[in-house]
Coordinates of C-alpha atoms in Angstrom, one line a residue:
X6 CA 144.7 32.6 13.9
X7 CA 141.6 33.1 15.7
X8 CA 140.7 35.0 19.0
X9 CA 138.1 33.4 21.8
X10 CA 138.6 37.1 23.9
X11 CA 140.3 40.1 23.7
X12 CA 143.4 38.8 25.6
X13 CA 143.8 35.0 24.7
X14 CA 144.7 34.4 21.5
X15 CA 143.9 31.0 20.2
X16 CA 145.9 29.2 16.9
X17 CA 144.1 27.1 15.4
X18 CA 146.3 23.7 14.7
X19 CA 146.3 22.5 11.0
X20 CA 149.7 21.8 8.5
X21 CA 151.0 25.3 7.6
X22 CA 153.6 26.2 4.8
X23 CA 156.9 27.9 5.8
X24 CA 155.6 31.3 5.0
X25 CA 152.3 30.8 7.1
X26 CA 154.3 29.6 9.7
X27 CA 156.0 32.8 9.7
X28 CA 152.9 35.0 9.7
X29 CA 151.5 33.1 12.8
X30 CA 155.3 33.7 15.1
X31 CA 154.9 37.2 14.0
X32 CA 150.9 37.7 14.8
X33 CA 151.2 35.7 17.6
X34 CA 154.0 38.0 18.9
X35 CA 152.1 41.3 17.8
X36 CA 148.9 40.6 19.4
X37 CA 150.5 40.1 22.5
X38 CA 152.5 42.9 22.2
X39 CA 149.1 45.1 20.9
X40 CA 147.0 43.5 23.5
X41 CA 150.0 44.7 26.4
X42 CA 149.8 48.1 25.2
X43 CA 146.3 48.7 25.4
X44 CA 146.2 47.3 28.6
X45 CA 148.9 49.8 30.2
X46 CA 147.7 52.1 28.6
X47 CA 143.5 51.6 29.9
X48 CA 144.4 49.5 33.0
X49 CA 140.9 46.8 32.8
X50 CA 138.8 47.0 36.5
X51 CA 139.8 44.2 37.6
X52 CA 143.5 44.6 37.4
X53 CA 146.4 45.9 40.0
X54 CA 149.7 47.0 39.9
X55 CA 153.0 46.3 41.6
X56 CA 156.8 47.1 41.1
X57 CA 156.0 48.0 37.9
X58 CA 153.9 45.5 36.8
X59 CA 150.5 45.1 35.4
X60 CA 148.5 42.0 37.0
X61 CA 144.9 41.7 35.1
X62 CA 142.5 38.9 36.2
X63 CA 141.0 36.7 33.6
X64 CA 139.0 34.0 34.6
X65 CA 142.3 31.5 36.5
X66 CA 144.4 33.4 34.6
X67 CA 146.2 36.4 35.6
X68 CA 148.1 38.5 32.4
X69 CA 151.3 40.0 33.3
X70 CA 152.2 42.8 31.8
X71 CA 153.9 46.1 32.4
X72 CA 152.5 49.1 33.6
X73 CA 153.1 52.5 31.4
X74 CA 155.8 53.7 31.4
X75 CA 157.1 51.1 33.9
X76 CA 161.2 51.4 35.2
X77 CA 160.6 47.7 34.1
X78 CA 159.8 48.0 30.5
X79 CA 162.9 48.2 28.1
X80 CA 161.3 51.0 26.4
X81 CA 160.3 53.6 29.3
X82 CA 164.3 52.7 30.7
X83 CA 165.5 56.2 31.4
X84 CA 167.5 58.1 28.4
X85 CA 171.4 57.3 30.2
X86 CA 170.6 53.5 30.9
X87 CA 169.5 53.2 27.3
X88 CA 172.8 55.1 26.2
X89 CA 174.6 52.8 28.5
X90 CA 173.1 49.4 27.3
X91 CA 173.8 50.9 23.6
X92 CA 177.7 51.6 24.4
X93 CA 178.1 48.1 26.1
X94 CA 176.2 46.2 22.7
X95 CA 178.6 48.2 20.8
X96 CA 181.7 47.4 22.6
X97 CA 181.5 43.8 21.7
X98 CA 180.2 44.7 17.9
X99 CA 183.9 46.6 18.4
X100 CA 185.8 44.0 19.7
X101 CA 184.7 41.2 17.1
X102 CA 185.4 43.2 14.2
X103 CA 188.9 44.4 15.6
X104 CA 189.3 40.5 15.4
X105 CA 188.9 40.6 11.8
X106 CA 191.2 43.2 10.7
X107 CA 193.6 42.5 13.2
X108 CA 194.8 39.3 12.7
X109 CA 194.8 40.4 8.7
X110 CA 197.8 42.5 9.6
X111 CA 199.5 40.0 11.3
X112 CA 199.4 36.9 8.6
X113 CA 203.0 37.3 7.4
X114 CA 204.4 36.3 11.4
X115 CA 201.5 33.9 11.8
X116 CA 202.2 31.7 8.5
X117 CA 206.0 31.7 8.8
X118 CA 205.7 30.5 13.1
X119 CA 202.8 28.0 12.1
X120 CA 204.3 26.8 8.9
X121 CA 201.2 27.5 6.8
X122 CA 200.6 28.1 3.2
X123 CA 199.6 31.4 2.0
X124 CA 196.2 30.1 1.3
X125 CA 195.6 28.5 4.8
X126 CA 196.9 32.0 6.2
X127 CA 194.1 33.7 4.6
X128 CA 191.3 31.1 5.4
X129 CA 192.1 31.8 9.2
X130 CA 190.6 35.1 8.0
X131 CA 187.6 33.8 6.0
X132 CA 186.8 31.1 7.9
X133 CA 186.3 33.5 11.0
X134 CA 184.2 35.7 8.5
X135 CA 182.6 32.6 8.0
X136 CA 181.1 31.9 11.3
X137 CA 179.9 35.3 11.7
X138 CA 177.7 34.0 9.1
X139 CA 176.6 30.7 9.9
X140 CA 176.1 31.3 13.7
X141 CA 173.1 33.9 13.6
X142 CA 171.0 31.4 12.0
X143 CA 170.7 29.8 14.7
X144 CA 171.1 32.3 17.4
X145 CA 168.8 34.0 16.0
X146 CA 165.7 32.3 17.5
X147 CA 167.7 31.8 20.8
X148 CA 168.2 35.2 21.5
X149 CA 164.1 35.2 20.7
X150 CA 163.4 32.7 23.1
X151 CA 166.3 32.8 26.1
X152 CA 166.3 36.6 25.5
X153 CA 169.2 38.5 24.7
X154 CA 171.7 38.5 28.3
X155 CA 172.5 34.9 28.1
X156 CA 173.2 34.9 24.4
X157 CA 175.8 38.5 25.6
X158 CA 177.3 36.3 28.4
X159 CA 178.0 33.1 27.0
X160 CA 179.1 33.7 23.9
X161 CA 181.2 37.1 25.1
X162 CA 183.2 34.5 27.8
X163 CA 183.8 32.2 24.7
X164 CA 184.6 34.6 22.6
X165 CA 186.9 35.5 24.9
X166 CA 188.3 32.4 26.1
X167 CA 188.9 30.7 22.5
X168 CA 191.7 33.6 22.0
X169 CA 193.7 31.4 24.5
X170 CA 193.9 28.1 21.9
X171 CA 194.7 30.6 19.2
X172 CA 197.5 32.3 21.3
X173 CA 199.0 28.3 21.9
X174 CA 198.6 27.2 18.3
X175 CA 201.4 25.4 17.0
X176 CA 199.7 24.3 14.0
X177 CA 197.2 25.7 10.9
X178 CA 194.6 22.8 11.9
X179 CA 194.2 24.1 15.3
X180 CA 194.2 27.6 14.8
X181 CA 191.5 27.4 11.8
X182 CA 189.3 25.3 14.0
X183 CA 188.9 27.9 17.1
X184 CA 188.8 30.9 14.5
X185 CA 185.7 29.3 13.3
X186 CA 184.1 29.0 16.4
X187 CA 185.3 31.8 17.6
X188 CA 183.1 33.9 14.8
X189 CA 180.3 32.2 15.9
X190 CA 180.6 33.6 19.3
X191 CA 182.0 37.1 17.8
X192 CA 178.2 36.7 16.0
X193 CA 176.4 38.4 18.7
X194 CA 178.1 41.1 18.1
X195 CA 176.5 41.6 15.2
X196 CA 172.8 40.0 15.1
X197 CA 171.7 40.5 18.6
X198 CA 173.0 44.1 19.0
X199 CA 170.6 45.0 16.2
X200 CA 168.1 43.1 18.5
X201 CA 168.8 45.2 21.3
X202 CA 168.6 48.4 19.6
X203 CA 164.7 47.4 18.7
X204 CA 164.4 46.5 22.5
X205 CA 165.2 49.9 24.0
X206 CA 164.5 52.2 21.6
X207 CA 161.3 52.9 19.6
X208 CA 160.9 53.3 16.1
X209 CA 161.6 57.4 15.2
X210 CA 164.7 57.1 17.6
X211 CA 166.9 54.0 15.9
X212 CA 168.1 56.5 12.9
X213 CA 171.0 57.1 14.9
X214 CA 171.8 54.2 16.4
X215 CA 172.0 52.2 13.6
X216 CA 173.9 54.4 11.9
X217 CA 176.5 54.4 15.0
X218 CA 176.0 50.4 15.3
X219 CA 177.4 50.2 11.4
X220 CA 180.1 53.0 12.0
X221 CA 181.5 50.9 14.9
X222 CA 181.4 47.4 12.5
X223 CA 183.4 49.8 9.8
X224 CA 186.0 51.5 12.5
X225 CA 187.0 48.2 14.5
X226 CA 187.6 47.0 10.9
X227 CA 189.8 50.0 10.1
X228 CA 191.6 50.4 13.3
X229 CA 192.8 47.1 14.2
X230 CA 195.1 47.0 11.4
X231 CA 196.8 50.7 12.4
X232 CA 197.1 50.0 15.7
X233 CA 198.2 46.5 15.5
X234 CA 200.5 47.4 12.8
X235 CA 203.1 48.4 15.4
X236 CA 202.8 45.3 17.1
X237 CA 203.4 43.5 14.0
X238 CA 206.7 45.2 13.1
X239 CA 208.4 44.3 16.5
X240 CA 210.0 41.0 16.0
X241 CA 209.8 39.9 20.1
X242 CA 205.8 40.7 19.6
X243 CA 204.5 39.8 16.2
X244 CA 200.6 37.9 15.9
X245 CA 201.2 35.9 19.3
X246 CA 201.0 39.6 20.8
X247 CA 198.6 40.7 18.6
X248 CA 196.2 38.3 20.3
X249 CA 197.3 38.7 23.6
X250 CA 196.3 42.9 23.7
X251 CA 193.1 41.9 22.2
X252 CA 192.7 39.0 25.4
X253 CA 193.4 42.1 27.9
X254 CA 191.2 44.3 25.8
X255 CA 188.2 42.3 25.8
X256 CA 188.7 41.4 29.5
X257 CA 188.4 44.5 30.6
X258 CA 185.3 44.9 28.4
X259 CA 183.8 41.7 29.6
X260 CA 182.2 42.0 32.9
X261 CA 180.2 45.2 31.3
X262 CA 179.2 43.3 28.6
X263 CA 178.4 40.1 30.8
X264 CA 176.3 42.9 33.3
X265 CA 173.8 43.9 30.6
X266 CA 170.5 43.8 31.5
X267 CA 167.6 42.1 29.5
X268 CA 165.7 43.7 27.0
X269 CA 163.7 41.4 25.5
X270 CA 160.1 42.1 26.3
X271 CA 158.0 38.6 26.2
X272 CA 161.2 36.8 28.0
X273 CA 161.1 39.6 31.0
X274 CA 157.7 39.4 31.5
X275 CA 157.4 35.6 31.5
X276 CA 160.1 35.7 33.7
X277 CA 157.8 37.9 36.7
X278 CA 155.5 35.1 35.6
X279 CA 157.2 32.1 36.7
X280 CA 158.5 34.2 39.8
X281 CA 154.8 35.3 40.5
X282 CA 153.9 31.4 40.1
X283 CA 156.6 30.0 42.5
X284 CA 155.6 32.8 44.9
X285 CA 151.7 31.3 44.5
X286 CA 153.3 27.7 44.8
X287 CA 151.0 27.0 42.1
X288 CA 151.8 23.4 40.5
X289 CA 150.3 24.6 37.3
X290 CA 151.2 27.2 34.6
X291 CA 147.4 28.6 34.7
X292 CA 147.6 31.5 36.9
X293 CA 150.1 33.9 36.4
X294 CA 151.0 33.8 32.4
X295 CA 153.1 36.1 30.3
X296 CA 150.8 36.9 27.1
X297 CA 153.4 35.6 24.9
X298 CA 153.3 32.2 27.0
X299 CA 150.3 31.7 25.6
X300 CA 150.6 30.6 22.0
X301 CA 155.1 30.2 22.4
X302 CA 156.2 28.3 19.7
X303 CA 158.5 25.6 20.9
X304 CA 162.6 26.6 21.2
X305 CA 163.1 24.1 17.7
X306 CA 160.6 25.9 15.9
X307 CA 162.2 29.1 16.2
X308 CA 165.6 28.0 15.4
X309 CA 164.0 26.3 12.5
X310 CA 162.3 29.6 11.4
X311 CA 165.8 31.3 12.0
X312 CA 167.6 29.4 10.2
X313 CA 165.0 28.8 6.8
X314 CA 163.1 31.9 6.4
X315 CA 166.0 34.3 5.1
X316 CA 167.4 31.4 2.8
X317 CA 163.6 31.5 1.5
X318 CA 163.5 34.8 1.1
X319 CA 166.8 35.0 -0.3
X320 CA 165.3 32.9 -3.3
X321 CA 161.8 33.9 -3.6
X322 CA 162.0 37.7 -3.5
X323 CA 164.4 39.4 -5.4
X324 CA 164.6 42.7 -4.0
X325 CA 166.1 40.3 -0.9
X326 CA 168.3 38.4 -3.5
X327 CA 170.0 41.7 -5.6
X328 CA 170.5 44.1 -2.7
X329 CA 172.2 41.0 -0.7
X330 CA 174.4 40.4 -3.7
X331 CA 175.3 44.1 -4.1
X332 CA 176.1 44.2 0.0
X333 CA 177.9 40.9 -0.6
X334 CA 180.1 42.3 -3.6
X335 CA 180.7 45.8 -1.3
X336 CA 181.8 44.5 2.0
X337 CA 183.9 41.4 0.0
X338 CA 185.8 44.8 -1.8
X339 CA 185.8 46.1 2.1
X340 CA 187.8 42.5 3.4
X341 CA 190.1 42.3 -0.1
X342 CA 191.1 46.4 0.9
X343 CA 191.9 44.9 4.1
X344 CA 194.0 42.0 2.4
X345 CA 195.5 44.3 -0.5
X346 CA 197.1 47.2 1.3
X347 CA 200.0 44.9 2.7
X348 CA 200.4 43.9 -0.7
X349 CA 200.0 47.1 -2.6
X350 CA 201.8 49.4 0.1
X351 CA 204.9 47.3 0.9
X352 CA 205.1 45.9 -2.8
X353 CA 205.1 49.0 -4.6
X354 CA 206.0 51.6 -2.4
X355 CA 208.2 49.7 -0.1
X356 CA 206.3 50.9 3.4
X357 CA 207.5 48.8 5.9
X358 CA 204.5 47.5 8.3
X359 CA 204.3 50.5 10.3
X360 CA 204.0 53.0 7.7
X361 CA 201.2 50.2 5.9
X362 CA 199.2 50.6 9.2
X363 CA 199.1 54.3 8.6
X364 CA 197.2 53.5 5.1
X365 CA 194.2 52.2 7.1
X366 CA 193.5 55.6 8.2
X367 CA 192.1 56.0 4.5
X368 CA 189.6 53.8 5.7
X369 CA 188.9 55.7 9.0
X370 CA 188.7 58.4 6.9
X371 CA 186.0 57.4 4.3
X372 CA 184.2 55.5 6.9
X373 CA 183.7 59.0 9.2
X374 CA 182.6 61.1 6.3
X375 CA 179.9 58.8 4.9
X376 CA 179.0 58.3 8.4
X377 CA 178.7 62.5 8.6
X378 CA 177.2 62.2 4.8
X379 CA 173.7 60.3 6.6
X380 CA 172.7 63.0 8.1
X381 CA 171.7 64.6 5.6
X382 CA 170.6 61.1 4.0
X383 CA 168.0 61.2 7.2
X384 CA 167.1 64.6 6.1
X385 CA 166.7 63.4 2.8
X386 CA 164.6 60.7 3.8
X387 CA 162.1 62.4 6.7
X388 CA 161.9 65.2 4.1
X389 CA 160.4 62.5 0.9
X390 CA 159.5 59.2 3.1
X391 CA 155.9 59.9 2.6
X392 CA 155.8 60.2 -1.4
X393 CA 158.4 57.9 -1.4
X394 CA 158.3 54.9 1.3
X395 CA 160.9 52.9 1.7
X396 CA 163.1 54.3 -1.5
X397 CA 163.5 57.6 0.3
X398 CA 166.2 55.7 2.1
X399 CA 168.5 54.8 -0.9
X400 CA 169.5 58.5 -1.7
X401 CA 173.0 57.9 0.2
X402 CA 173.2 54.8 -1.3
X403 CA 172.5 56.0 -4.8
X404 CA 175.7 58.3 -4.3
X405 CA 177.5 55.7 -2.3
X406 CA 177.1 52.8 -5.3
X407 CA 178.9 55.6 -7.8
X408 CA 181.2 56.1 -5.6
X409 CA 182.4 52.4 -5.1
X410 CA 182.7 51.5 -8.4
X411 CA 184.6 55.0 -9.0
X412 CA 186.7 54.5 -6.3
X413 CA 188.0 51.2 -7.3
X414 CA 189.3 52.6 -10.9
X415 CA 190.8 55.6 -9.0
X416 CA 192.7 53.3 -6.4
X417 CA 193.7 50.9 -9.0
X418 CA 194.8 53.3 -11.4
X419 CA 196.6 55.2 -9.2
X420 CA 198.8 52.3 -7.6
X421 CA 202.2 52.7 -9.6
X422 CA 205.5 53.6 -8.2
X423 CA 206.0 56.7 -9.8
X424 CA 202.4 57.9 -8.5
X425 CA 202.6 59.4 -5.0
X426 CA 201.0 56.9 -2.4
X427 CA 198.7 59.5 -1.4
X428 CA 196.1 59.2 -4.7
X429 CA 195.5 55.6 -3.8
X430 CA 194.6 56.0 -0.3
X431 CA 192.0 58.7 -1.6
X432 CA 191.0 55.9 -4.2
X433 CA 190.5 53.6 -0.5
X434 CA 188.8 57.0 1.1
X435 CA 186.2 56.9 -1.7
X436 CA 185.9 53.0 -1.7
X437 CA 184.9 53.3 1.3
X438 CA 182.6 56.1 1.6
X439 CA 180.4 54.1 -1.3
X440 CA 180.4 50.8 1.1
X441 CA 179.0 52.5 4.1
X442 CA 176.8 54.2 2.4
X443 CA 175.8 50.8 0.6
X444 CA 175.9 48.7 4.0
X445 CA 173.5 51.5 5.8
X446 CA 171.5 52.1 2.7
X447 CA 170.5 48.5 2.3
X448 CA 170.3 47.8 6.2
X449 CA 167.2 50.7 6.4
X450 CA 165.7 49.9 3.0
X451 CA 165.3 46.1 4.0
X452 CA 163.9 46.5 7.0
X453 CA 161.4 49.5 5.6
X454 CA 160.3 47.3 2.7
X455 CA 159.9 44.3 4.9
X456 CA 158.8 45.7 8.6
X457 CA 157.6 42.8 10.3
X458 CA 159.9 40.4 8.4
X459 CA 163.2 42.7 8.7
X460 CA 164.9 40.3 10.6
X461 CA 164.6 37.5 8.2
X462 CA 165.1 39.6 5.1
X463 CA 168.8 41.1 7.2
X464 CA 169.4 37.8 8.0
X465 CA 169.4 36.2 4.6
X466 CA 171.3 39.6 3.7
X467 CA 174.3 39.1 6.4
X468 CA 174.8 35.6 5.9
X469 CA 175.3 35.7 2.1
X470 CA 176.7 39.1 2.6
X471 CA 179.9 37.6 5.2
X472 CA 179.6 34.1 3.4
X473 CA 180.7 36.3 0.2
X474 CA 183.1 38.6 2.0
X475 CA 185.0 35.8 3.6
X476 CA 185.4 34.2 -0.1
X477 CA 187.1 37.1 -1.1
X478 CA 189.4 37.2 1.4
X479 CA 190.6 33.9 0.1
X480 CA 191.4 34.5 -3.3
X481 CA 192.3 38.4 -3.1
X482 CA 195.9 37.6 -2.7
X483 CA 195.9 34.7 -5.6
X484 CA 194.1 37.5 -8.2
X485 CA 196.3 40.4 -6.9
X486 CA 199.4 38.0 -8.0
X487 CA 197.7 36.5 -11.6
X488 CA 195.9 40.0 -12.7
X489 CA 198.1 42.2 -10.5
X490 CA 196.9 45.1 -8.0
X491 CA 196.0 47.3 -11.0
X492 CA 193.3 44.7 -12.8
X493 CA 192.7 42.6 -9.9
X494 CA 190.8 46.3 -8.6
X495 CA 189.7 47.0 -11.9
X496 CA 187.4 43.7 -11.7
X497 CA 186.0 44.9 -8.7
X498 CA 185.1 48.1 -10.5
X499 CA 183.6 46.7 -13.3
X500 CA 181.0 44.6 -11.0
X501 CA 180.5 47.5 -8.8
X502 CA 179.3 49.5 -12.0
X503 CA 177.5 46.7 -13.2
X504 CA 175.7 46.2 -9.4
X505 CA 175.3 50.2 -9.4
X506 CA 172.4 50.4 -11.3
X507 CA 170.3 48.3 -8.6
X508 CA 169.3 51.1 -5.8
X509 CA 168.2 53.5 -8.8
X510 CA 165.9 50.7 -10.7
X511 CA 164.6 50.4 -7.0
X512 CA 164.0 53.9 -6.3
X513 CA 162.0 53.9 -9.5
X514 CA 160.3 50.5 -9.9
X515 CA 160.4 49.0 -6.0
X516 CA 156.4 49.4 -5.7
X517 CA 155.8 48.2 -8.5
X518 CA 157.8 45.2 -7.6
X519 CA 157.0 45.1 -4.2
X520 CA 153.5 44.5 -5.7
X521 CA 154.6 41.3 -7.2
X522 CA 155.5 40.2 -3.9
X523 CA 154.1 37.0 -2.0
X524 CA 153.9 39.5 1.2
X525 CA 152.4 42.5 -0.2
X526 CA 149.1 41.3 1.0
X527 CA 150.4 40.1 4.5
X528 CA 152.7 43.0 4.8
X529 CA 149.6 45.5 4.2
X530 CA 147.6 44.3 6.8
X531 CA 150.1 43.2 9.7
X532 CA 151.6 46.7 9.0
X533 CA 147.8 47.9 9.8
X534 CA 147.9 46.1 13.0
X535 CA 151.6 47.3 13.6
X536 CA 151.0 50.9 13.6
X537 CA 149.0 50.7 16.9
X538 CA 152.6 49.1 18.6
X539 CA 154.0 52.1 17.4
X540 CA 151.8 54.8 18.7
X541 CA 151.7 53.0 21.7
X542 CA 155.8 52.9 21.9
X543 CA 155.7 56.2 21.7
X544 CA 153.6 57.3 24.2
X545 CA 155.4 55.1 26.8
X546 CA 159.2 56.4 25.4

């Protein structure tokens, strides 16, 4: 990457590696955003302003940018509208993961109407986990290039409309093929809310937020099941309904969701661009240009990067590779709960589906405590982050790995008749408590140990994390039945002990393997050119 002035940055065009590649979207993308800054921030002489806009003469070009602390600028929005876009982003996180654990408690109706095996039952929940998976490889670097609205309306109508074909099902084929695609839609939920966060809030702010984003992701999980429990256990209502409350749910939710204003910085401001541009009548894109415009990688490029980077990283960096597999592992135990208190609850303690749904409040339970329990993580970590880095952010998850494996001996060792039911939902409360700790723990840690490459280190994370967790959900019910409840948990506990010991070899070691890394280098010296974003973000926030 060279530079021929302070505000046009140049690439120079030769065959680049994969990782190379990378460095280049990433510079490209901070310069612009560093060049922007500065810009708003000491307005050059021969610039102007204008509804919020900065318009700064170079040669035929003119730079749009915004002005500091414009209305316009995601990151100067006022406090509520943030709050607002946050709660909307969140809503449809909320909705797609009510999908999952909803139509878990509804399998028994649903194979017995469809005429499914138990297996094919069970894959309509994988296979759903499945696309949430798959999808954000690719939407991923549309969401970069489109920006983040279209991606919210699109797939949010889809999402919505593919409950319809699931409602009419009258066979396993039919049903297993729109539950796939709708996870893909349901995606967005997860990997372009993150997105959004990083658009309208700056750095020192997103503590909470994320922490909220992964308590929502838990809660839909754990509610769905309680409240469509009910729905289940009424013979003239059963899955059919289950899906129908869900289609007037999300409707109501829908035109919010599809009202959600644009966030991503580069795509609003080469959108004033092209408006400025068909104001001039100008035939030519060499008058008014977004910075970004300048070097923009072409829309198959960034899928491409989307879609290889966090497989690469998944097998060339092994901090990447172990805390994916240990997030895999916890939120697979979180799906086979999901799958295993039917089972467990009505098997051995003869609950009818009602009283099951009550169980799941064992989940709401651990998931509100561990959510209460990072507070004092961010304590922790504001308190030690600068002796520590990165691995001040695995305290909670220290504690929440012991926890896990604990809490799957205690919940399968507790699940006998003669036992009251009431020690193996706290063996589900503690379960549960370890994987949000886990899921938050390795979220922040990632994306501190990899800054400018978060997303493609969360991205190789969530695929192999819901690729893994969607597997379990397939062959929970099969162990259950060969090992029995009691073993079938035990397994989990022994991995979970085994997988326990990787946040404390990385609070110890993780510089010194992080030093061994093919970015440490890269990461040094864009993290150099980051901190001046920061600052910057913070002064306009």
């Amino acid at each position: 990457m060279t530079h021929n002035d302070d505000n046009h940055p140049v690439r120079v065009v030769t065959r680049k590696s994969l990782f190379e590649q990378e460095i280049d979207l990433i510079d490209n993308d901070i310069l612009c955003r560093q060049q922007s800054r500065k810009n708003a921030e000491n307005p050059p002489k021969d610039s102007w302003q204008e509804d919020g806009f900065l318009y700064t003469r170079d040669g035929e070009t003119i730079w749009v940018d915004f002005t500091l602390r414009s209305h316009r600028d995601p990151l100067a929005f006022p406090n509520r509208k943030k709050w607002i876009i946050t709660c909307v982003a969140f809503t449809f996180s909320m909705a797609t993961n009510w999908n999952t654990g909803a139509y878990a408690i509804g399998e028994r109706s649903l194979q017995r109407d469809l005429g499914g095996t138990a297996l094919e039952t069970s894959a309509g929940f994988a296979i759903y986990v499945w696309g949430f998976a798959l999808f954000p490889l690719v939407l991923s670097g549309l969401s970069e290039d489109m920006g983040r609205r279209p991606l919210y309306v699109v797939t949010g109508l889809l999402f919505w409309l593919f409950f319809f074909p699931i409602i009419k099902a009258r066979n396993m084929s039919m049903l297993l093929a729109f539950r796939f695609l709708q996870g893909g839609m349901g995606s967005t939920g997860a990997s372009v809310v993150g997105g959004t966060l990083a658009d309208v809030w700056v750095t020192s702010e997103r503590g909470l937020k994320m922490s909220l984003f992964s308590f929502v992701c838990f809660f839909g999980n754990s509610i769905a099941p309680l409240a469509m429990s009910w729905v289940e256990a009424r013979p003239d209502l059963e899955w059919r309904w289950i899906q129908w409350i869900q289609v007037i749910l999300f409707g109501v939710c829908l035109p919010f969701i599809m009202a959600i204003p644009e966030t991503r910085e580069g795509v609003i401001l080469r959108r004033q661009a092209a408006r400025k541009r068909r104001a001039a009548g100008a035939t030519e894109q060499g008058t008014y240009m977004a910075r970004s415009e300048a070097n923009k990688p072409k829309l198959v490029d960034l899928i491409k990067a989307s879609s290889l980077r966090p497989l690469w990283l998944l097998f060339t960096e092994p901090i990447v590779l172990f805390f994916s597999l240990w997030a895999a592992l916890a939120w697979g135990v979180f799906y086979a709960l999901t799958v295993s208190i039917p089972l467990i609850f009505q098997g051995l303690y003869d609950f009818d589906v009602g009283r099951t749904g009550l169980v799941y409040l064992a989940l709401i339970i651990g998931t509100f405590l561990s959510f209460c329990f990072n507070f004092y993580q961010e304590h922790l970590y504001r308190k030690n982050v600068a002796t520590r880095g990165p691995e001040a952010r695995l305290y909670a998850a220290m504690l929440g790995g012991v926890c896990f494996a604990v809490g799957c001996f205690l919940y399968a060792w507790t699940s006998f008749p003669h036992v009251t039911y009431i020690a193996p939902c706290i063996g589900i409360t503690v379960v549960v408590f370890g994987i949000f700790c886990i899921y938050v723990g390795v979220f922040n840690f990632l994306a501190d140990s990899y800054t400018i490459y978060a997303s493609s280190a969360l991205s190789a994370q969530s695929a192999l994390r819901n690729l893994v967790a969607g597997s379990f959900a397939l062959f929970t019910r099969q162990l259950y039945n060969n090992l029995t409840p009691r073993w079938g948990t035990t397994l989990f506990g022994c991995l979970a002990t085994i997988l326990a010991v990787i946040p404390f070899i990385a609070f110890f070691y993780g510089p010194k393997i992080r030093a061994h890394s093919n970015f440490a280098k890269t990461l040094a010296e864009d993290q150099r050119k980051r901190e001046g974003i920061e600052l910057s973000e913070e002064v306009i926030a």
